[in-house]
Coordinates of C-alpha atoms in Angstrom, one line a residue:
Chain A
M1 CA 0.0 0.0 0.0
S2 CA 0.9 3.6 -0.3
S3 CA 3.6 6.1 -1.4
S4 CA 2.6 8.7 -3.9
T5 CA 5.9 8.4 -5.7
K6 CA 4.8 5.1 -7.3
V7 CA 1.5 6.5 -8.6
P8 CA 1.2 9.3 -11.2
R9 CA 0.0 12.4 -9.5
N10 CA -3.3 12.7 -11.5
D11 CA -4.2 9.0 -10.7
A12 CA -3.4 9.6 -7.1
V13 CA -5.7 12.7 -6.9
T14 CA -8.5 10.7 -8.6
Q15 CA -8.1 7.9 -6.1
I16 CA -8.0 10.3 -3.1
A17 CA -11.2 11.9 -4.4
S18 CA -12.9 8.6 -4.6
K19 CA -11.7 7.5 -1.1
S20 CA -12.7 10.7 0.6
L21 CA -16.2 10.4 -0.8
W22 CA -16.3 6.8 0.5
I23 CA -15.0 7.9 3.9
R24 CA -17.7 10.6 4.1
R25 CA -20.5 8.2 3.1
R26 CA -19.3 5.3 5.3
S27 CA -18.6 7.4 8.4
F28 CA -22.0 9.1 8.1
Q29 CA -23.7 5.7 7.9
M30 CA -21.8 4.7 11.0
V31 CA -23.0 7.9 12.9
Y32 CA -26.5 7.4 11.7
E33 CA -26.7 3.8 12.8
A34 CA -24.9 4.4 16.1
Q35 CA -26.9 7.7 16.6
Q36 CA -23.7 9.0 18.1
G37 CA -20.5 10.6 16.7
H38 CA -19.0 13.8 15.4
P39 CA -20.0 14.0 11.7
G40 CA -19.2 17.7 11.2
G41 CA -15.5 17.1 12.0
D42 CA -15.5 13.8 10.1
F43 CA -16.4 15.7 7.0
S44 CA -13.9 18.5 7.5
A45 CA -11.1 15.9 8.0
A46 CA -12.1 13.4 5.3
D47 CA -10.0 14.8 2.5
I48 CA -7.0 15.1 4.7
L49 CA -7.3 11.5 5.8
A50 CA -7.8 10.2 2.3
T51 CA -4.8 12.1 1.1
L52 CA -2.5 10.7 3.8
Y53 CA -3.6 7.1 3.4
F54 CA -3.9 7.0 -0.3
G55 CA -1.3 9.5 -1.5
V56 CA 1.3 10.2 1.1
M57 CA 2.1 7.7 3.8
R58 CA 4.3 4.6 3.5
F59 CA 2.7 1.7 5.3
D60 CA 1.7 -1.9 5.1
P61 CA -1.6 -2.7 6.9
R62 CA -0.4 -6.3 7.3
K63 CA 2.5 -5.0 9.3
P64 CA 1.0 -2.3 11.5
N65 CA 4.0 -2.4 13.9
D66 CA 6.7 -2.2 11.2
P67 CA 9.4 0.0 12.7
G68 CA 9.8 1.8 9.4
R69 CA 6.2 2.7 8.8
D70 CA 5.1 6.3 8.5
R71 CA 3.0 7.2 11.6
F72 CA -0.4 8.9 11.7
V73 CA -1.7 10.2 15.0
M74 CA -5.4 11.2 15.1
S75 CA -5.3 13.8 17.8
K76 CA -8.9 14.9 17.1
G77 CA -10.0 11.4 18.3
H78 CA -13.6 12.4 18.5
C79 CA -13.7 12.2 14.7
S80 CA -13.3 8.5 15.0
G81 CA -16.0 7.8 12.4
A82 CA -13.8 9.2 9.6
F83 CA -10.6 7.8 11.1
Y84 CA -12.0 4.2 11.3
A85 CA -13.5 4.4 7.8
A86 CA -10.1 5.5 6.5
L87 CA -8.3 2.7 8.4
A88 CA -10.7 0.1 7.0
A89 CA -10.4 1.6 3.5
A90 CA -6.6 1.4 3.9
G91 CA -6.9 -2.3 4.8
Y92 CA -6.1 -2.4 8.5
F93 CA -9.3 -4.3 9.3
P94 CA -12.4 -5.6 7.4
E95 CA -15.0 -3.0 6.4
D96 CA -17.5 -5.2 8.2
E97 CA -16.0 -4.2 11.5
L98 CA -17.3 -0.6 10.9
K99 CA -20.9 -1.9 11.5
T100 CA -20.0 -2.3 15.2
Y101 CA -19.2 1.4 15.7
M102 CA -19.8 2.2 19.3
E103 CA -21.8 -0.9 19.9
P104 CA -21.3 -2.6 23.3
L105 CA -17.8 -4.3 23.5
S106 CA -16.9 -3.1 20.0
K107 CA -13.3 -2.5 19.1
L108 CA -14.6 0.8 17.6
N109 CA -14.8 2.8 20.8
G110 CA -16.1 6.4 20.5
H111 CA -12.4 7.5 20.7
P112 CA -9.7 5.3 19.2
N113 CA -7.8 2.7 21.3
R114 CA -4.5 1.3 20.0
N115 CA -5.0 -1.9 22.0
Y116 CA -8.2 -2.7 20.1
L117 CA -7.3 -1.8 16.5
P118 CA -4.2 -1.9 14.3
G119 CA -3.2 1.4 12.7
V120 CA -4.0 3.4 15.9
E121 CA -0.7 4.7 17.2
T122 CA -1.9 6.2 20.6
N123 CA -5.2 6.5 22.4
T124 CA -6.7 9.9 21.9
G125 CA -9.8 11.6 23.0
P126 CA -8.7 14.3 25.4
L127 CA -7.5 17.2 23.3
G128 CA -4.0 18.4 23.0
H129 CA -2.5 14.9 23.3
G130 CA -1.7 13.9 19.7
L131 CA 1.0 16.5 18.9
P132 CA 3.1 15.8 22.0
V133 CA 3.0 12.0 21.4
A134 CA 3.8 12.5 17.7
T135 CA 6.7 14.7 18.8
G136 CA 8.1 11.8 20.8
I137 CA 7.7 9.5 17.8
A138 CA 9.5 11.9 15.6
I139 CA 12.3 12.2 18.2
A140 CA 12.7 8.4 18.2
G141 CA 13.1 8.6 14.4
Q142 CA 15.6 11.4 14.7
L143 CA 17.6 9.5 17.2
D144 CA 17.8 6.5 14.9
N145 CA 18.3 8.6 11.8
A146 CA 15.3 6.7 10.4
D147 CA 13.5 7.9 7.3
F148 CA 9.9 7.4 8.5
R149 CA 7.7 10.5 8.8
T150 CA 5.1 11.3 11.5
F151 CA 1.9 13.0 10.7
V152 CA -0.6 14.3 13.3
L153 CA -4.0 15.8 12.7
T154 CA -5.5 18.2 15.2
G155 CA -8.6 20.2 15.3
D156 CA -8.3 24.0 15.4
G157 CA -10.2 24.5 18.6
E158 CA -7.9 21.9 20.1
L159 CA -5.0 24.4 19.7
Q160 CA -6.5 26.2 22.7
E161 CA -4.9 23.4 24.8
G162 CA -1.6 24.6 26.2
S163 CA 0.1 21.2 25.7
N164 CA 0.3 21.9 22.0
W165 CA 2.4 25.0 22.5
E166 CA 4.7 23.3 25.1
C167 CA 5.7 20.7 22.6
A168 CA 5.7 23.2 19.7
L169 CA 8.8 24.6 21.4
T170 CA 10.4 21.2 21.9
A171 CA 9.7 20.1 18.3
A172 CA 11.2 23.3 16.8
H173 CA 14.2 23.2 19.2
R174 CA 15.0 19.7 18.0
K175 CA 14.4 20.7 14.3
L176 CA 12.0 17.8 13.8
E177 CA 11.7 18.0 10.0
N178 CA 10.2 14.5 10.1
L179 CA 7.2 15.8 11.9
T180 CA 4.1 17.2 10.2
L181 CA 1.2 18.8 11.9
I182 CA -2.0 19.2 10.0
V183 CA -4.5 21.6 11.5
D184 CA -8.1 21.0 10.4
R185 CA -9.0 24.7 10.4
N186 CA -12.8 24.5 10.2
R187 CA -13.1 27.5 12.5
L188 CA -15.8 25.9 14.5
Q189 CA -15.3 24.3 17.9
Q190 CA -17.9 22.4 19.9
G191 CA -20.1 25.4 20.8
A192 CA -19.1 28.4 18.6
R193 CA -16.6 29.8 16.2
T194 CA -13.0 29.6 17.3
E195 CA -12.6 33.3 16.8
D196 CA -15.6 34.0 19.0
T197 CA -14.3 31.8 21.8
A198 CA -10.5 32.2 22.1
T199 CA -9.0 33.8 19.0
L200 CA -6.5 31.7 17.1
D201 CA -5.7 34.0 14.2
P202 CA -3.2 34.8 12.9
L203 CA -2.6 31.1 13.3
D204 CA 0.2 30.9 10.7
E205 CA 2.1 33.7 12.4
K206 CA 1.9 31.9 15.7
W207 CA 3.4 28.7 14.3
R208 CA 6.1 30.6 12.5
A209 CA 6.9 32.5 15.7
F210 CA 7.3 29.1 17.4
G211 CA 9.9 28.1 14.8
W212 CA 7.8 26.0 12.4
H213 CA 7.6 26.0 8.7
V214 CA 4.0 26.8 7.8
E215 CA 2.0 26.1 4.7
M216 CA -1.7 27.1 4.1
V217 CA -3.8 25.0 1.8
D218 CA -7.5 24.4 0.9
G219 CA -8.1 21.4 3.0
H220 CA -10.6 20.0 0.6
D221 CA -8.3 20.4 -2.5
H222 CA -6.7 17.0 -2.9
A223 CA -4.0 18.2 -5.3
Q224 CA -2.9 20.9 -2.9
L225 CA -2.9 18.5 0.1
L226 CA -1.0 15.9 -1.9
D227 CA 1.6 18.4 -3.0
V228 CA 2.3 19.9 0.4
L229 CA 2.2 16.7 2.3
S230 CA 4.3 14.7 0.0
A231 CA 7.0 17.4 -0.5
P232 CA 10.4 16.1 0.7
A233 CA 10.8 16.7 4.4
K234 CA 14.6 16.2 4.4
G235 CA 16.5 19.4 4.5
R236 CA 13.6 21.6 5.7
G237 CA 15.3 21.9 9.1
K238 CA 12.0 22.6 10.8
P239 CA 8.8 20.8 11.7
L240 CA 6.0 21.5 9.2
C241 CA 2.6 22.9 10.1
V242 CA 0.0 22.6 7.4
I243 CA -3.0 24.8 8.1
A244 CA -5.8 23.1 6.1
N245 CA -8.7 25.5 5.7
T246 CA -11.8 23.4 5.8
F247 CA -15.5 23.5 6.6
K248 CA -17.2 21.6 9.2
G249 CA -19.9 19.4 7.5
K250 CA -18.2 19.8 4.1
G251 CA -20.1 17.9 1.4
V252 CA -23.6 18.2 2.7
S253 CA -25.6 21.4 2.2
F254 CA -27.4 21.6 5.5
M255 CA -24.3 20.6 7.5
H256 CA -21.9 23.0 5.8
D257 CA -20.2 25.3 8.3
N258 CA -22.9 24.6 10.8
V259 CA -21.8 24.3 14.4
S260 CA -24.8 22.2 15.4
W261 CA -23.3 19.3 13.4
H262 CA -20.2 19.1 15.7
H263 CA -21.9 16.1 17.4
G264 CA -25.3 16.3 15.8
V265 CA -26.7 13.1 14.5
P266 CA -29.0 12.7 11.5
N267 CA -32.6 11.5 11.5
K268 CA -33.8 9.3 8.6
E269 CA -34.7 12.2 6.4
Q270 CA -31.5 14.0 7.0
Y271 CA -29.5 10.8 6.4
E272 CA -31.2 10.2 3.1
Q273 CA -30.7 13.7 1.9
A274 CA -27.0 13.7 2.9
M275 CA -26.4 10.4 1.1
A276 CA -28.2 11.8 -2.0
E277 CA -25.8 14.7 -1.9
L278 CA -22.6 12.6 -1.2
V279 CA -22.1 11.3 -4.7
Chain B
M1 CA 14.3 -11.8 66.2
S2 CA 15.6 -9.7 63.3
A3 CA 16.6 -11.2 60.1
V4 CA 17.7 -7.8 58.9
E5 CA 20.0 -5.4 60.4
Q6 CA 21.6 -2.2 59.1
T7 CA 24.9 -3.2 57.7
T8 CA 26.6 0.1 58.6
D9 CA 25.7 3.5 59.8
E10 CA 26.2 4.8 56.3
L11 CA 23.2 6.4 54.6
F12 CA 22.5 6.4 50.9
D13 CA 20.7 8.6 48.4
C14 CA 18.7 6.2 46.3
R15 CA 18.8 8.6 43.3
E16 CA 22.5 7.6 43.0
S17 CA 21.5 3.9 42.7
F18 CA 18.9 4.8 40.1
A19 CA 21.6 6.7 38.1
Q20 CA 24.2 4.0 38.3
T21 CA 21.7 1.3 37.3
I22 CA 20.3 3.2 34.4
E23 CA 23.8 3.9 33.1
A24 CA 24.6 0.2 33.3
L25 CA 21.4 -0.8 31.6
A26 CA 21.9 1.8 28.9
A27 CA 25.3 0.3 28.2
E28 CA 23.7 -3.1 27.6
D29 CA 20.5 -2.0 25.8
P30 CA 20.7 0.6 23.1
R31 CA 16.9 1.1 23.2
I32 CA 17.1 2.8 26.6
V33 CA 16.8 6.5 26.7
T34 CA 16.2 9.1 29.4
V35 CA 13.6 11.9 29.1
V36 CA 13.8 14.9 31.5
S37 CA 12.2 18.3 31.9
D38 CA 15.2 20.3 33.0
S39 CA 15.5 17.7 35.7
V40 CA 19.0 16.3 34.9
G41 CA 20.6 17.3 38.2
S42 CA 17.7 16.5 40.5
S43 CA 17.5 13.1 38.8
K44 CA 21.3 12.6 39.2
L45 CA 21.5 12.0 35.5
G46 CA 24.6 14.1 34.8
G47 CA 26.7 11.0 34.4
F48 CA 24.2 9.5 31.9
R49 CA 24.3 12.7 29.9
T50 CA 28.1 12.6 29.7
K51 CA 28.1 8.9 28.7
F52 CA 25.1 9.0 26.4
P53 CA 24.6 12.6 25.3
D54 CA 22.4 11.5 22.3
R55 CA 20.2 9.4 24.4
M56 CA 18.9 12.0 26.8
V57 CA 15.9 14.0 25.6
N58 CA 15.5 17.2 27.6
V59 CA 12.1 18.7 26.6
G60 CA 12.4 21.8 28.8
I61 CA 10.1 22.7 31.7
A62 CA 7.1 21.0 30.1
E63 CA 5.8 18.0 32.0
Q64 CA 2.9 17.3 29.7
T65 CA 5.4 17.1 26.8
L66 CA 7.8 15.1 29.0
V67 CA 5.3 12.3 29.6
A68 CA 3.8 12.4 26.1
V69 CA 7.2 12.3 24.4
G70 CA 7.9 9.2 26.5
A71 CA 4.9 7.6 25.0
G72 CA 6.0 8.6 21.5
L73 CA 9.6 7.3 22.1
A74 CA 8.1 3.9 23.1
N75 CA 6.1 3.9 19.9
G76 CA 9.4 4.5 18.0
G77 CA 10.9 1.4 19.7
K78 CA 12.8 3.0 22.6
V79 CA 12.6 2.1 26.3
P80 CA 12.2 5.5 27.8
F81 CA 12.9 6.3 31.5
V82 CA 11.1 9.5 32.1
S83 CA 12.4 11.2 35.2
A84 CA 11.3 14.3 37.0
A85 CA 10.2 15.4 40.5
S86 CA 7.4 13.1 41.5
C87 CA 5.0 16.0 42.3
F88 CA 5.2 17.3 38.7
I89 CA 5.5 14.1 36.7
T90 CA 2.3 13.0 38.3
G91 CA 0.2 16.0 39.2
R92 CA 1.1 18.3 36.3
A93 CA 0.9 15.6 33.7
M94 CA -1.8 13.4 35.1
E95 CA -3.9 13.2 32.0
Q96 CA -0.8 12.3 29.9
V97 CA 0.0 9.6 32.4
K98 CA -3.6 8.3 32.2
A99 CA -4.3 8.5 28.4
D100 CA -0.8 8.4 26.8
I101 CA 0.9 5.9 29.1
A102 CA -1.6 3.8 31.2
Y103 CA -4.7 3.7 28.9
S104 CA -2.5 3.4 25.8
N105 CA -0.6 0.7 27.7
V106 CA 2.9 1.6 26.4
N107 CA 6.3 0.5 27.5
V108 CA 7.3 3.7 29.4
K109 CA 9.0 3.9 32.8
L110 CA 8.1 6.9 34.9
I111 CA 10.6 7.8 37.6
G112 CA 9.1 10.0 40.3
Q113 CA 12.1 11.6 42.1
S114 CA 12.3 13.3 45.5
S115 CA 8.9 11.9 46.4
G116 CA 7.0 12.3 49.7
V117 CA 8.0 15.3 51.8
A118 CA 11.7 15.2 50.8
Y119 CA 11.5 18.8 49.7
G120 CA 10.5 19.7 53.3
E121 CA 10.4 23.4 53.8
L122 CA 9.6 24.1 50.2
G123 CA 6.1 23.0 51.1
P124 CA 3.1 21.0 49.8
T125 CA 3.5 22.3 46.2
H126 CA 6.7 20.4 46.0
H127 CA 5.7 17.5 48.2
S128 CA 4.4 14.4 46.5
I129 CA 2.2 12.6 49.0
E130 CA -0.6 12.1 46.6
D131 CA 1.2 10.3 43.8
L132 CA 0.4 6.7 44.8
A133 CA -3.2 7.4 45.4
W134 CA -3.5 8.9 41.9
L135 CA -1.5 6.3 40.1
R136 CA -3.0 3.3 41.9
L137 CA -6.2 3.8 39.9
F138 CA -4.4 2.7 36.7
N139 CA -4.7 -1.0 37.2
N140 CA -2.1 -1.9 34.5
M141 CA 0.7 0.4 35.8
K142 CA 3.2 -1.3 38.1
L143 CA 4.0 0.9 41.1
I144 CA 7.3 0.3 43.0
V145 CA 8.5 2.2 46.1
P146 CA 12.0 0.8 46.8
A147 CA 13.3 1.0 50.4
D148 CA 17.1 1.2 49.9
P149 CA 19.8 1.4 47.4
W150 CA 19.8 -2.3 46.5
Q151 CA 16.1 -2.4 46.1
T152 CA 16.2 0.8 44.0
S153 CA 18.7 -0.8 41.6
E154 CA 16.6 -4.0 41.4
A155 CA 13.4 -2.1 40.8
I156 CA 15.0 -0.2 37.9
R157 CA 16.2 -3.4 36.4
A158 CA 12.8 -5.0 36.9
A159 CA 11.1 -2.0 35.3
A160 CA 13.4 -2.2 32.3
A161 CA 12.7 -5.9 31.9
H162 CA 8.9 -5.5 32.2
D163 CA 7.1 -4.7 28.9
G164 CA 4.5 -2.1 30.0
P165 CA 4.1 1.0 32.1
V166 CA 5.9 1.2 35.4
F167 CA 6.2 4.0 38.0
V168 CA 9.2 3.9 40.4
R169 CA 9.0 6.3 43.3
I170 CA 12.4 7.4 44.5
S171 CA 13.4 9.6 47.4
R172 CA 16.2 12.0 48.0
M173 CA 16.0 11.2 51.7
K174 CA 19.0 9.2 52.7
V175 CA 18.3 5.7 54.0
P176 CA 20.4 2.9 55.4
A177 CA 21.1 -0.2 53.3
L178 CA 19.0 -3.1 54.7
E179 CA 20.9 -6.4 55.2
R180 CA 19.5 -9.2 53.2
S181 CA 20.5 -12.8 52.7
A182 CA 22.8 -13.5 49.8
D183 CA 19.9 -15.1 47.7
A184 CA 17.5 -12.1 48.2
R185 CA 15.8 -11.3 45.0
F186 CA 13.4 -8.5 43.9
E187 CA 10.3 -9.3 42.0
I188 CA 7.5 -6.9 41.0
G189 CA 4.6 -7.8 43.2
S190 CA 6.5 -9.8 45.9
A191 CA 6.9 -8.3 49.3
E192 CA 9.7 -9.2 51.6
T193 CA 9.5 -10.0 55.3
L194 CA 12.4 -8.2 57.0
V195 CA 11.5 -9.1 60.6
E196 CA 9.6 -12.1 61.7
G197 CA 6.8 -11.9 64.3
D198 CA 3.3 -13.1 65.0
D199 CA 1.7 -10.5 67.3
A200 CA 1.3 -7.7 64.7
T201 CA 2.5 -6.7 61.3
I202 CA 3.8 -3.4 60.1
I203 CA 3.5 -3.1 56.3
A204 CA 5.7 -0.3 55.1
N205 CA 7.6 0.9 52.0
G206 CA 10.2 3.3 50.8
T207 CA 11.9 5.6 53.3
M208 CA 9.7 4.2 56.1
V209 CA 10.9 0.6 56.1
H210 CA 14.0 1.1 58.2
R211 CA 11.9 3.0 60.7
A212 CA 9.5 0.1 60.9
V213 CA 12.4 -2.2 61.6
A214 CA 13.6 0.1 64.4
A215 CA 10.1 0.2 65.8
A216 CA 9.9 -3.6 65.7
R217 CA 13.1 -3.7 67.8
L218 CA 11.5 -1.5 70.4
L219 CA 8.4 -3.6 70.5
A220 CA 10.4 -6.9 70.7
D221 CA 12.0 -5.6 73.9
E222 CA 8.6 -5.4 75.5
G223 CA 7.5 -8.8 74.2
I224 CA 5.4 -7.7 71.1
A225 CA 6.7 -9.8 68.3
T226 CA 6.1 -7.5 65.3
R227 CA 6.5 -8.6 61.7
V228 CA 7.9 -6.1 59.3
V229 CA 6.8 -6.5 55.7
N230 CA 8.5 -4.3 53.0
M231 CA 5.6 -3.9 50.5
A232 CA 7.8 -2.3 47.8
T233 CA 5.2 -3.0 45.1
V234 CA 1.9 -1.1 45.6
N235 CA 0.5 -2.4 42.4
P236 CA 0.1 -5.3 42.1
L237 CA -0.1 -5.9 45.8
D238 CA 1.4 -9.1 47.3
E239 CA -2.0 -10.4 48.5
A240 CA -0.6 -13.5 50.1
A241 CA 1.7 -11.4 52.3
I242 CA -1.3 -9.2 53.3
A243 CA -3.4 -12.3 54.1
A244 CA -0.6 -13.6 56.3
A245 CA -0.3 -10.2 58.0
A246 CA -4.1 -10.3 58.8
D247 CA -3.4 -13.6 60.4
T248 CA -1.3 -11.8 63.0
G249 CA -4.5 -10.0 64.0
A250 CA -3.2 -6.4 63.8
I251 CA -1.9 -4.4 60.9
V252 CA -0.2 -1.0 60.9
T253 CA 0.7 0.5 57.5
L254 CA 3.4 3.0 57.2
E255 CA 4.3 5.2 54.2
E256 CA 5.7 8.6 53.3
H257 CA 2.4 9.5 51.7
S258 CA -1.1 10.7 52.5
V259 CA -3.1 8.3 54.7
R260 CA -5.7 8.5 51.9
G261 CA -5.5 6.1 49.0
G262 CA -1.9 5.0 49.2
L263 CA -0.3 1.8 50.5
G264 CA -2.6 2.0 53.6
G265 CA -5.7 2.4 51.5
A266 CA -4.6 -0.5 49.2
V267 CA -4.0 -2.8 52.1
A268 CA -7.3 -1.7 53.8
E269 CA -9.3 -2.5 50.7
L270 CA -8.0 -6.0 50.7
V271 CA -8.1 -6.6 54.4
A272 CA -11.7 -5.2 54.8
T273 CA -13.0 -7.4 52.0
T274 CA -11.2 -10.6 53.0
N275 CA -10.2 -10.9 56.7
P276 CA -11.0 -7.7 58.6
V277 CA -8.6 -7.1 61.5
P278 CA -7.8 -3.9 63.5
M279 CA -5.6 -1.6 61.3
R280 CA -3.9 1.8 61.6
I281 CA -2.8 3.7 58.6
L282 CA 0.3 5.9 59.3
G283 CA 1.3 8.7 57.0
F284 CA 0.4 12.4 56.5
P285 CA -3.2 13.6 57.0
G286 CA -3.1 16.0 54.1
F287 CA -1.1 19.2 53.3
V288 CA 1.5 19.5 56.0
P289 CA 2.9 22.6 57.8
T290 CA 6.3 24.1 57.2
G291 CA 9.2 22.0 58.3
S292 CA 12.1 19.8 57.2
A293 CA 11.3 16.2 56.2
E294 CA 12.8 15.0 59.5
F295 CA 10.7 17.5 61.5
L296 CA 7.6 16.3 59.6
F297 CA 8.3 12.7 60.3
D298 CA 8.6 13.4 64.0
H299 CA 5.6 15.8 64.0
F300 CA 3.3 13.1 62.6
G301 CA 4.7 10.3 64.6
L302 CA 6.5 8.6 61.7
N303 CA 9.5 7.7 63.9
P304 CA 10.2 4.5 65.8
A305 CA 8.5 5.6 69.0
G306 CA 5.4 6.8 67.2
I307 CA 5.2 3.7 65.1
A308 CA 5.6 1.5 68.1
D309 CA 2.8 3.4 69.8
A310 CA 0.5 2.8 66.9
V311 CA 1.3 -0.9 67.0
R312 CA 0.6 -1.1 70.7
Q313 CA -2.7 0.6 70.3
T314 CA -3.6 -1.6 67.4
V315 CA -2.6 -4.8 69.3
A316 CA -4.9 -3.6 72.1
R317 CA -7.8 -3.6 69.7
K318 CA -7.1 -7.2 68.6
R319 CA -10.2 -9.5 68.8

């Protein structure tokens, strides 16, 4: 599986588009059936996840503990619907397993657990945990002069947690060029807009001030995501922060940029309308 | 009566044993790294840094990052020993300890240095008399409170050999080396009986163990044969040793920790639900007043005379 270098760019973009649509549809079905989940954030992250698993990362789902694998840390663990769908699509476990999402004794807990599922690197759920753990993974790679990369996806509201800024200093100090942070910048946190809650802008300047290399992309543009995430890390001399501008609920008209879909769940009519739009 | 005596009057800082052992282990196992939060000196890791400069990760004064980076290093195949003052590595980073280490069940060793009231006059912000109560809730995390330099060294070796999360609680309070038989071994989850006796049992750990031995000597002189059990592992408990202690009919627990939720709480949970016998839990009642560690031990009766008193009172309640 993986590595964009082996696939022509246009083919990769086509595949990523198809997988991101599948992740949206499958995760929304999971949320509908479980009547629980965080579909708005699933949809803002779907294109990023599809790009990582189907265009960027080097991994073999049959060897989930391969020391040389690229790592992905899902810091916004509440968007487990999209994450599990992406893992299943990438071959880590059978798609059938997705039907058990949040059922009693399911491996698909509301927030991911590495002891239940291959492909989960660390247990997340409380915010501000993914980047510090990913920093540790990247340090391990740096100590061994290994060539694997570590990617971590955070929400934007999540950046209000101080733990991110602690380790932003550490990662920059150690010049962790093998570490890539992707911020799902959908501008909505659980209850309101980020900028109406605890201002994050200018977010790019904050990361630059902390010593990171920053790129801004349209987080729903697969070609942009592919180019920025698959650009060579070697020689950059800094950790990379990709601010992916996204919309919560992207792909469904009535969910688009609507805070009530942070953890809103669809009724039958809404589910059918959404699936009709997700084509 | 006593199987154990102090070998000399010499006192030891167990942090030195930790440092010597981790240096020896690192020389044998390239996976071993240390992680610190500007806590090189207080962890006695200056020698490690000199010998293995590339295998020490200093994240700065950032305990959340400290613990999380440990989890990440384990993911990358390292065996990280994450070392900082016990009050901060637990209290400041508790959610990282819970989610990133315990719940994720990763192979990280947390070393809580200068635990208990070792920082004396610096006060309760720097004391760590809550750490065992907090960590005991994580059922998969081994908790070890060694009593002397030999046991500290053995505990660090056992932690390195165990695949999973371990917390080792180390003091900067100097303690004597306890005398042991030549075939003495340390095993996670196995208590050691240092003094035999069937009238009562003191279950102690860490810096309190040698005080328990001294109290047992006082009691022996007046005919109360008091067993002293060094319960160095708080999780998992040596349940057989506690059952045997209950058979003596009176138990006094003793720890450099709050009386709430630590070793005493752990023993009481087991004793109350299996074979209830009169118990006393010795330790600190909560935040303590200003004073040196030695002053605080005396002030709260954690000296041989105070411990002996508690045993007498508990024996008087025997049924």
